[in-house]
Every structure is written in structure tokens, then in C-alpha cells.
XYZ file of N, CA and C in Angstrom:
588
model
N -16.766 14.545 -4.679
C -15.287 14.968 -3.799
C -14.308 14.289 -5.086
N -13.236 14.645 -4.638
C -12.046 13.640 -5.412
C -11.227 13.014 -4.059
N -11.018 11.733 -4.325
C -10.286 10.877 -3.398
C -9.167 10.107 -4.036
N -7.908 10.296 -3.142
C -6.559 9.423 -3.064
C -6.625 8.328 -2.792
N -6.585 7.318 -3.443
C -6.482 6.087 -2.903
C -5.268 5.562 -2.524
N -4.235 5.281 -1.911
C -2.784 4.642 -1.490
C -3.244 3.102 -2.498
N -2.333 2.906 -3.199
C -2.709 1.271 -4.425
C -1.180 0.918 -4.683
N -1.613 -0.518 -4.275
C -0.319 -1.600 -4.536
C -0.430 -2.213 -5.982
N -2.094 -2.466 -6.407
C -2.158 -3.156 -7.125
C -2.654 -4.510 -6.682
N -2.906 -4.428 -4.983
C -3.213 -5.716 -4.742
C -4.700 -6.033 -4.359
N -5.032 -6.715 -3.741
C -6.478 -7.178 -3.671
C -7.320 -5.751 -2.328
N -6.531 -5.754 -1.360
C -7.128 -4.978 -0.434
C -7.494 -3.428 -0.883
N -6.242 -3.115 -1.491
C -6.540 -1.540 -2.067
C -7.398 -1.676 -3.413
N -7.770 -2.742 -4.060
C -8.370 -2.737 -5.166
C -10.235 -2.543 -4.647
N -9.952 -3.907 -3.651
C -11.441 -3.699 -2.505
C -11.666 -2.336 -2.265
N -11.205 -1.730 -1.484
C -11.070 -0.295 -1.155
C -11.229 0.483 -2.188
N -10.952 0.459 -3.455
C -11.360 1.118 -4.476
C -12.927 1.250 -4.676
N -13.213 -0.254 -5.100
C -14.886 -0.374 -5.487
C -15.457 -0.124 -4.442
N -15.138 -0.308 -2.778
C -16.625 0.344 -1.704
C -15.939 1.849 -2.118
N -15.261 2.527 -2.413
C -15.233 4.079 -2.002
C -15.953 4.642 -3.114
N -15.712 3.987 -4.631
C -16.436 4.374 -5.779
C -17.892 5.065 -5.760
N -18.427 4.760 -5.531
C -20.036 5.155 -5.292
C -20.008 6.314 -4.645
N -19.198 7.145 -3.666
C -19.154 7.894 -2.941
C -18.164 9.269 -3.555
N -17.139 8.890 -4.108
C -16.136 9.407 -4.283
C -15.369 9.306 -5.936
N -15.228 10.429 -6.162
C -14.267 10.363 -7.516
C -12.658 9.675 -7.162
N -12.366 8.394 -7.383
C -11.646 7.549 -6.738
C -10.501 7.779 -7.738
N -9.113 8.319 -7.625
C -7.782 8.171 -8.429
C -6.840 7.403 -7.533
N -6.453 6.386 -7.857
C -5.633 5.265 -7.395
C -3.890 5.788 -7.544
N -3.617 5.970 -6.250
C -2.072 6.701 -6.253
C -0.899 5.386 -5.818
N -0.246 5.330 -6.435
C 0.859 4.078 -5.808
C 2.311 5.104 -5.828
N 2.697 5.246 -4.654
C 4.082 5.665 -4.187
C 5.208 5.197 -4.677
N 6.533 5.180 -4.742
C 7.574 4.841 -4.853
C 8.669 5.303 -4.790
N 9.636 4.734 -4.511
C 11.218 5.650 -4.201
C 11.960 5.594 -5.647
N 11.463 5.241 -6.591
C 12.148 4.956 -7.863
C 13.632 4.474 -8.057
N 13.126 3.062 -7.236
C 14.397 2.322 -6.998
C 13.983 1.415 -8.112
N 12.851 0.904 -8.160
C 12.070 -0.137 -9.382
C 11.095 0.398 -10.177
N 11.106 -0.555 -11.130
C 9.721 0.105 -11.890
C 8.699 -0.250 -11.526
N 8.653 -1.081 -10.165
C 7.086 -1.891 -9.751
C 6.088 -1.304 -9.809
N 6.103 0.012 -9.937
C 4.712 0.809 -9.834
C 3.897 1.029 -11.270
N 4.768 -0.122 -12.049
C 3.979 -0.409 -13.372
C 2.407 -1.330 -13.480
N 3.132 -2.457 -12.185
C 2.024 -3.409 -11.746
C 0.957 -2.907 -11.492
N 1.117 -1.735 -10.609
C -0.214 -1.103 -9.834
C -0.993 0.053 -11.357
N -0.069 0.449 -12.136
C -0.853 1.321 -13.055
C -1.432 0.160 -14.112
N -0.814 -0.904 -14.389
C -1.734 -1.844 -15.056
C -3.175 -2.432 -14.499
N -2.810 -2.539 -13.330
C -4.123 -3.195 -12.519
C -4.898 -1.694 -12.268
N -4.832 -0.418 -12.406
C -5.664 0.349 -12.150
C -6.628 0.320 -13.803
N -5.789 0.111 -14.673
C -6.267 0.103 -16.020
C -7.411 -0.521 -15.960
N -7.328 -1.908 -15.559
C -8.395 -3.092 -16.100
C -9.164 -2.567 -14.910
N -8.859 -2.087 -13.937
C -10.404 -1.682 -13.062
C -11.223 -0.469 -13.297
N -10.584 0.297 -14.427
C -10.847 1.693 -14.886
C -11.037 2.620 -14.026
N -9.454 3.045 -13.293
C -9.203 3.788 -12.435
C -8.415 5.011 -13.049
N -8.434 6.086 -12.695
C -7.284 7.021 -12.963
C -6.184 6.791 -12.156
N -4.824 6.640 -12.393
C -3.829 6.094 -11.613
C -2.320 7.638 -11.813
N -2.197 7.787 -10.727
C -0.884 8.622 -10.378
C 0.292 7.928 -9.917
N 1.247 8.621 -9.984
C 2.443 7.923 -9.130
C 3.088 9.417 -8.277
N 3.553 9.026 -7.430
C 4.432 9.986 -6.456
C 5.294 9.441 -6.105
N 6.312 9.981 -6.154
C 7.888 9.699 -5.792
C 8.332 10.198 -3.844
N 8.797 9.294 -3.287
C 8.646 9.338 -2.078
C 9.882 9.796 -1.725
N 10.319 10.596 -0.868
C 12.090 10.607 -0.088
C 12.741 9.598 0.081
N 13.625 9.364 -0.763
C 14.267 8.050 -0.635
C 15.262 8.070 0.798
N 15.422 8.712 1.499
C 16.147 8.842 2.721
C 15.092 8.473 3.632
N 13.315 8.213 3.560
C 12.848 7.647 4.175
C 12.914 6.155 4.046
N 13.184 5.562 2.920
C 13.340 4.419 2.559
C 14.574 3.645 3.140
N 15.633 4.541 2.985
C 16.770 4.162 4.105
C 16.861 3.995 5.184
N 15.903 4.895 5.842
C 16.029 5.087 7.326
C 15.043 3.500 7.501
N 14.118 3.376 6.870
C 13.250 1.880 7.123
C 14.107 0.664 6.886
N 14.779 0.562 5.557
C 15.473 -0.347 5.450
C 16.181 -0.802 6.554
N 17.168 0.186 7.270
C 17.905 0.253 8.272
C 17.466 -0.280 9.407
N 16.241 -0.051 9.747
C 15.511 -0.335 11.160
C 15.383 -1.752 11.384
N 14.662 -2.100 9.485
C 14.287 -3.546 9.304
C 15.350 -4.467 9.319
N 16.468 -4.297 9.034
C 17.707 -5.313 9.032
C 18.059 -4.747 10.539
N 18.049 -3.732 11.250
C 18.272 -4.200 12.684
C 16.946 -4.949 13.810
N 15.837 -4.827 13.354
C 15.179 -5.419 14.185
C 15.058 -7.148 13.415
N 15.538 -7.363 12.164
C 15.224 -8.445 11.869
C 13.839 -9.114 11.561
N 13.111 -7.800 11.501
C 11.917 -8.206 10.670
C 11.105 -6.869 10.178
N 9.946 -6.797 9.331
C 9.676 -5.391 8.515
C 8.792 -4.429 9.180
N 8.283 -4.657 10.306
C 6.961 -4.496 11.046
C 7.576 -2.488 10.732
N 8.442 -2.559 11.724
C 8.565 -1.183 11.952
C 8.954 -0.034 10.840
N 9.588 -0.822 9.794
C 10.179 -0.170 8.623
C 8.857 0.150 7.585
N 8.015 -0.839 7.556
C 6.852 -0.670 6.940
C 5.863 0.328 7.055
N 5.362 0.281 8.561
C 4.899 1.458 9.209
C 5.606 3.159 8.895
N 6.995 3.085 8.957
C 7.465 4.159 8.891
C 7.222 4.736 7.377
N 7.126 3.687 6.508
C 7.163 4.349 5.026
C 5.428 4.660 4.469
N 4.877 3.957 5.128
C 3.013 3.996 5.004
C 2.872 5.360 5.540
N 3.063 5.855 6.588
C 2.991 6.824 7.339
C 3.319 7.992 6.498
N 4.757 7.861 5.998
C 5.216 8.857 4.853
C 4.702 8.934 3.838
N 4.013 7.830 3.102
C 3.172 8.043 2.099
C 1.875 8.844 2.440
N 1.567 8.340 3.580
C 0.104 9.021 3.767
C 0.477 10.431 3.606
N 1.792 10.765 4.440
C 1.614 12.048 4.653
C 1.870 12.779 2.947
N 2.658 12.074 2.256
C 3.014 13.068 0.608
C 1.479 12.906 0.198
N 1.051 12.124 0.109
C -0.777 12.074 -0.579
C -1.611 13.040 -0.021
N -1.424 13.395 1.124
C -2.178 14.418 1.657
C -1.790 15.808 1.047
N -0.680 15.737 0.875
C -0.071 16.914 0.182
C -0.668 17.357 -1.119
N -1.088 16.335 -1.865
C -1.756 16.396 -3.094
C -3.091 17.212 -3.021
N -3.735 17.318 -3.926
C -5.256 18.497 -4.299
C -6.352 17.181 -4.403
N -6.711 16.648 -3.166
C -7.521 15.957 -3.088
C -8.482 16.404 -1.934
N -9.622 15.844 -1.643
C -10.457 16.050 -0.501
C -10.376 15.024 0.204
N -10.079 14.062 0.014
C -9.935 12.769 0.980
C -8.723 11.812 0.467
N -8.436 11.110 1.514
C -7.284 10.018 1.339
C -7.658 8.983 1.743
N -7.201 7.959 1.340
C -7.796 6.530 1.943
C -6.479 5.556 1.584
N -6.730 4.392 2.224
C -5.973 3.166 2.003
C -6.677 1.816 2.257
N -5.574 0.888 2.202
C -6.687 -0.430 1.903
C -6.304 -1.462 3.299
N -5.963 -0.594 3.930
C -5.999 -1.379 5.665
C -6.967 -1.880 6.293
N -6.877 -3.278 6.820
C -7.864 -3.737 7.339
C -7.726 -4.049 8.787
N -9.263 -4.539 9.484
C -9.191 -4.212 10.682
C -8.127 -5.417 11.479
N -7.626 -6.706 10.903
C -6.851 -6.989 11.544
C -5.491 -6.985 11.061
N -4.955 -6.005 10.168
C -3.995 -5.851 9.933
C -2.856 -5.090 11.219
N -1.633 -5.680 11.262
C -1.048 -5.400 12.355
C -0.135 -4.462 11.927
N 0.485 -4.486 10.605
C 0.839 -3.250 9.926
C 1.253 -3.424 8.470
N 0.850 -1.961 7.492
C 1.063 -1.218 8.589
C -0.438 -0.613 9.199
N -0.959 0.268 10.155
C -2.096 0.899 10.731
C -1.845 1.944 11.093
N -3.034 2.457 11.230
C -3.404 4.155 11.646
C -4.366 4.277 12.552
N -3.838 4.857 13.975
C -4.279 4.733 15.111
C -5.216 5.925 15.061
N -6.222 6.253 15.396
C -7.512 7.385 15.381
C -6.448 8.739 15.609
N -5.750 8.763 16.615
C -5.203 9.916 16.756
C -4.356 10.276 15.373
N -3.113 9.365 14.668
C -3.112 9.490 13.531
C -3.962 10.086 12.452
N -5.174 9.518 12.662
C -5.797 9.466 11.455
C -6.457 11.337 11.778
N -6.573 11.827 12.947
C -7.324 12.729 13.338
C -6.176 13.941 12.676
N -4.998 13.683 13.285
C -3.823 14.610 13.028
C -3.457 15.014 11.502
N -4.061 13.399 10.597
C -3.670 13.982 9.090
C -4.960 15.073 8.492
N -6.105 14.411 9.271
C -7.102 15.263 8.541
C -7.307 17.089 9.063
N -6.562 17.204 10.607
C -6.371 18.553 10.775
C -5.528 19.125 10.374
N -4.118 18.850 9.885
C -3.066 19.083 9.487
C -3.419 19.695 8.175
N -4.057 18.930 7.388
C -4.100 18.856 5.886
C -5.384 18.948 5.270
N -6.056 19.360 6.023
C -7.562 19.422 5.595
C -8.099 18.539 4.651
N -8.189 17.470 4.534
C -8.383 16.112 4.154
C -9.275 15.127 4.791
N -10.192 14.500 4.200
C -10.772 13.450 5.114
C -9.753 12.194 4.951
N -9.421 11.636 6.359
C -8.807 10.256 5.934
C -9.951 8.912 6.149
N -9.818 8.163 4.932
C -10.940 7.109 5.260
C -10.068 5.651 5.077
N -10.562 4.684 5.923
C -9.895 3.294 5.677
C -11.178 2.497 5.862
N -11.960 2.287 4.520
C -12.730 1.377 4.296
C -12.722 0.068 4.923
N -11.877 -0.693 5.031
C -11.960 -2.035 5.251
C -11.667 -2.326 6.501
N -11.624 -1.065 7.327
C -10.723 -0.914 8.847
C -12.090 -1.743 9.735
N -13.289 -2.108 9.119
C -14.240 -3.052 9.743
C -14.085 -4.201 9.320
N -13.636 -4.699 8.240
C -13.509 -6.073 7.577
C -12.590 -6.581 8.378
N -12.555 -7.970 8.514
C -11.806 -9.229 8.891
C -11.219 -9.820 7.431
N -10.097 -10.245 7.569
C -9.786 -11.407 6.642
C -10.878 -12.037 6.030
N -11.632 -12.851 6.590
C -12.311 -13.677 5.971
C -13.470 -12.738 4.975
N -13.640 -11.932 5.584
C -14.911 -10.837 4.951
C -14.305 -10.250 3.544
N -12.950 -10.040 4.066
C -12.364 -9.269 2.521
C -11.945 -10.659 1.593
N -11.814 -11.708 2.383
C -11.546 -12.458 1.201
C -12.731 -13.063 0.069
N -13.971 -13.289 1.010
C -15.190 -13.526 0.327
C -15.513 -12.563 -0.576
N -15.385 -11.190 -0.398
C -15.815 -9.816 -1.230
C -14.680 -9.810 -2.656
N -13.705 -10.167 -2.124
C -12.623 -10.197 -3.317
C -13.095 -11.273 -4.388
N -13.273 -12.562 -3.825
C -13.886 -13.656 -4.488
C -14.904 -13.534 -5.578
N -15.779 -12.664 -5.074
C -17.367 -12.265 -6.089
C -16.978 -11.205 -6.655
N -15.554 -10.552 -6.740
C -15.763 -9.234 -7.448
C -14.531 -8.789 -7.983
N -13.399 -9.284 -7.747
C -12.105 -9.383 -8.337
C -11.362 -10.536 -8.940
N -10.563 -10.316 -10.243
C -10.148 -11.583 -10.412
C -8.576 -11.911 -10.025
N -8.259 -12.324 -9.064
C -6.871 -12.074 -8.400
C -6.196 -13.367 -8.464
N -4.531 -12.852 -8.667
C -3.641 -13.881 -8.728
C -2.958 -13.810 -7.402
N -2.660 -14.976 -6.316
C -2.306 -14.866 -5.280
C -0.584 -15.861 -5.519
N 0.167 -15.810 -4.403
C 1.317 -16.744 -4.449
C 2.213 -16.093 -3.755
N 3.627 -16.648 -3.318
C 4.444 -16.042 -2.484
C 5.019 -15.083 -3.109
N 5.182 -13.945 -2.110
C 5.517 -12.572 -2.255
C 6.476 -12.461 -3.379
N 7.383 -13.380 -3.537
C 9.024 -13.141 -4.433
C 8.207 -13.334 -5.739
N 7.303 -13.853 -5.986
C 6.720 -14.313 -7.206
C 5.674 -13.602 -7.843
N 4.672 -12.521 -7.036
C 3.314 -12.027 -7.334
C 4.108 -10.450 -7.863
N 3.707 -10.146 -9.140
C 3.930 -8.671 -9.656
C 3.444 -7.849 -8.345
N 3.689 -6.570 -8.146
C 3.269 -5.920 -6.933
C 3.731 -4.467 -6.652
N 3.393 -3.459 -6.328
C 3.746 -2.384 -6.200
C 3.605 -1.435 -5.289
N 3.676 -2.772 -3.631
C 3.519 -2.425 -2.165
C 5.002 -1.543 -2.467
N 5.182 -1.690 -1.084
C 6.473 -0.671 -0.631
C 7.355 -1.829 -0.442
N 7.310 -3.017 -0.229
C 8.134 -4.281 0.009
C 8.915 -4.471 -1.165
N 8.481 -4.129 -2.209
C 9.689 -4.731 -3.286
C 10.789 -3.883 -3.304
N 10.629 -2.471 -3.322
C 11.681 -1.750 -3.112
C 12.555 -1.511 -1.966
N 11.877 -1.872 -1.304
C 12.721 -2.233 0.109
C 13.628 -3.508 0.033
N 12.784 -4.706 -0.264
C 13.886 -6.051 -0.703
C 14.911 -5.383 -1.309
N 14.672 -4.381 -2.639
C 15.701 -4.461 -3.526
C 17.011 -3.658 -2.491
N 16.735 -2.655 -2.172
C 17.444 -1.824 -1.306
C 18.233 -2.697 -0.273
N 17.551 -3.563 0.601
C 18.499 -4.387 1.140
C 19.264 -5.267 0.829
N 19.004 -6.119 -0.271
C 19.835 -6.777 -1.023
C 20.560 -6.186 -1.392
N 20.799 -4.727 -2.215
C 21.872 -4.008 -2.513
C 22.857 -3.386 -1.550
N 22.013 -3.392 -0.548
C 23.516 -2.736 0.977
C 23.643 -4.316 1.495
N 22.786 -5.222 2.124
C 23.117 -6.472 2.793
C 23.231 -7.548 2.324
N 22.776 -7.909 0.826
C 23.035 -9.281 0.644
C 21.269 -9.709 0.488
N 21.430 -10.830 -0.096
C 20.207 -11.190 -0.455
C 19.623 -12.218 0.753
N 20.823 -12.485 1.152
C 20.926 -13.373 3.023
C 20.002 -12.621 3.676
N 20.074 -11.294 3.837
C 19.036 -10.421 4.700
C 17.899 -10.014 4.127
N 17.535 -9.933 3.057
C 16.559 -10.129 2.665
C 15.415 -11.000 3.429
N 15.962 -12.622 2.801
C 15.265 -13.283 3.624
C 15.228 -13.415 5.341
N 16.497 -12.652 6.121
C 16.335 -12.823 7.180
C 15.198 -11.824 7.774
N 14.893 -10.426 7.374
C 14.005 -9.550 7.620
C 12.686 -10.272 7.011
N 12.462 -10.802 5.810
C 10.994 -10.635 5.379
C 10.502 -12.292 5.984
N 9.606 -12.764 6.281
C 8.942 -13.955 6.448
C 8.239 -14.255 5.162
N 8.210 -15.709 4.902
C 7.153 -16.041 3.622
C 5.911 -15.543 3.867
N 5.485 -15.032 2.947
C 3.865 -14.729 3.055
C 3.202 -14.277 1.538
N 1.877 -14.550 1.466
C 1.563 -14.951 0.490
C 1.179 -13.520 -0.198
N 0.973 -12.869 -1.309
C 0.567 -11.366 -1.568
C -0.153 -11.609 -2.937
N -0.977 -10.689 -3.348
C -2.184 -10.794 -4.565
C -1.929 -9.882 -5.367
N -2.374 -9.930 -6.641
C -2.076 -8.828 -7.813
C -3.534 -8.752 -8.631
N -4.275 -7.845 -8.594
C -5.402 -7.713 -9.177
C -5.327 -7.825 -10.978
N -6.100 -8.331 -11.329
C -5.893 -8.952 -13.105
C -7.385 -8.067 -13.603
N -8.239 -7.336 -12.790
C -9.361 -6.930 -13.210
C -11.098 -7.263 -12.166
N -11.998 -6.777 -12.926
C -13.389 -7.067 -11.872
C -13.701 -8.598 -12.333
N -14.684 -9.396 -11.837
C -15.396 -10.363 -12.260
C -16.797 -9.940 -13.157
């Protein structure tokens, strides 16, 4: 069966690919808004892992809605959740039997509820999978350490292809660099350079 996995080039989505590989023909799909070329980081990570790779450009209006909400809220949660839900809807519209993401049990955002998962499946005729939903951060980190070559560091310094980079860019363009710092707390990101 063919599966599309939302892919950022980071440790969580890379580990999800490894877990699903035994059961599906996995294609890593990076969504973007056409704002930056950050998607190339995910392409390179996918090549290092040996998976097929595709990109899908999302509706720029969704990015604008998300950034407006983030600036208004003063934090990224609602905007990131909106983009993730839009990304899943878009990828479900592609020709795959199943769609997955790398969300973990302990993630506050993004997250997909049981009702949202069932709705995706019913409306699109696909299986929705979240292979890391039973794994806490510690378990994920231990599996990643034993199976993947990962670079970690401050979000601003690590190459990545998640939603955050383009959303940061849009906020900076409209509201200035200080607004980005106000919306996004300091946090650590990861980028996968291959398998161990």
C-alpha cells in the first residue's frame, strides 16, 4: 500500500518513516507555501534516508490566516495547528492509500483528535496514521539516537522544512523581526543527516 508521510526532515517524521516502512511504500511529502526554498532541506534528508519524495504547495491564504492569528495570540499554537490541519487535508487529496504524520503522544501542537482522524478517513477514503502517538519524548529520543544521525540546535540555526520557517518569514515581512521573537519561544529543532 502507498503511504504519504508529512515530512519536515526532522527526527520525528524521519522516525515515523522508519516505523511505517515495514508495512507501506512510504513517500515523504513536504508541504510549503512557496515563500522560501526550505523544502529543499527535507528533500535532502529524504534522499539520505532513501525514500521517495514529493512536495505540495499549499494555499497561501492559509499561511496568512495562520500568521495573523499567531501575531494576535502572541504564540504559535493556533496558527501551527491550522496549517497542520490544512496540510493533512491537502495530502489526503493525493493518490495514496494512507496518510501519516510524525506527531507524538506528548505533542501539544500540532495534534489530531480521534474525531478529526476519523473525519479525514471517512471524507477522503484513506487511512490516517500517527505511528508515534503512543511514544513519549524519551522513547522517541532513544530510538532516534540508535537509528538516525541527527543535528540539533536552536530553531533559527537548524536547517528544516517544517511550517515554522515560512511562517517566521511571513511574520517578519509584515510585522518585523521583533514580532517573530515575540511569537516564537526559543526551542530546539532537529535535522536528519541519514541513518546510523
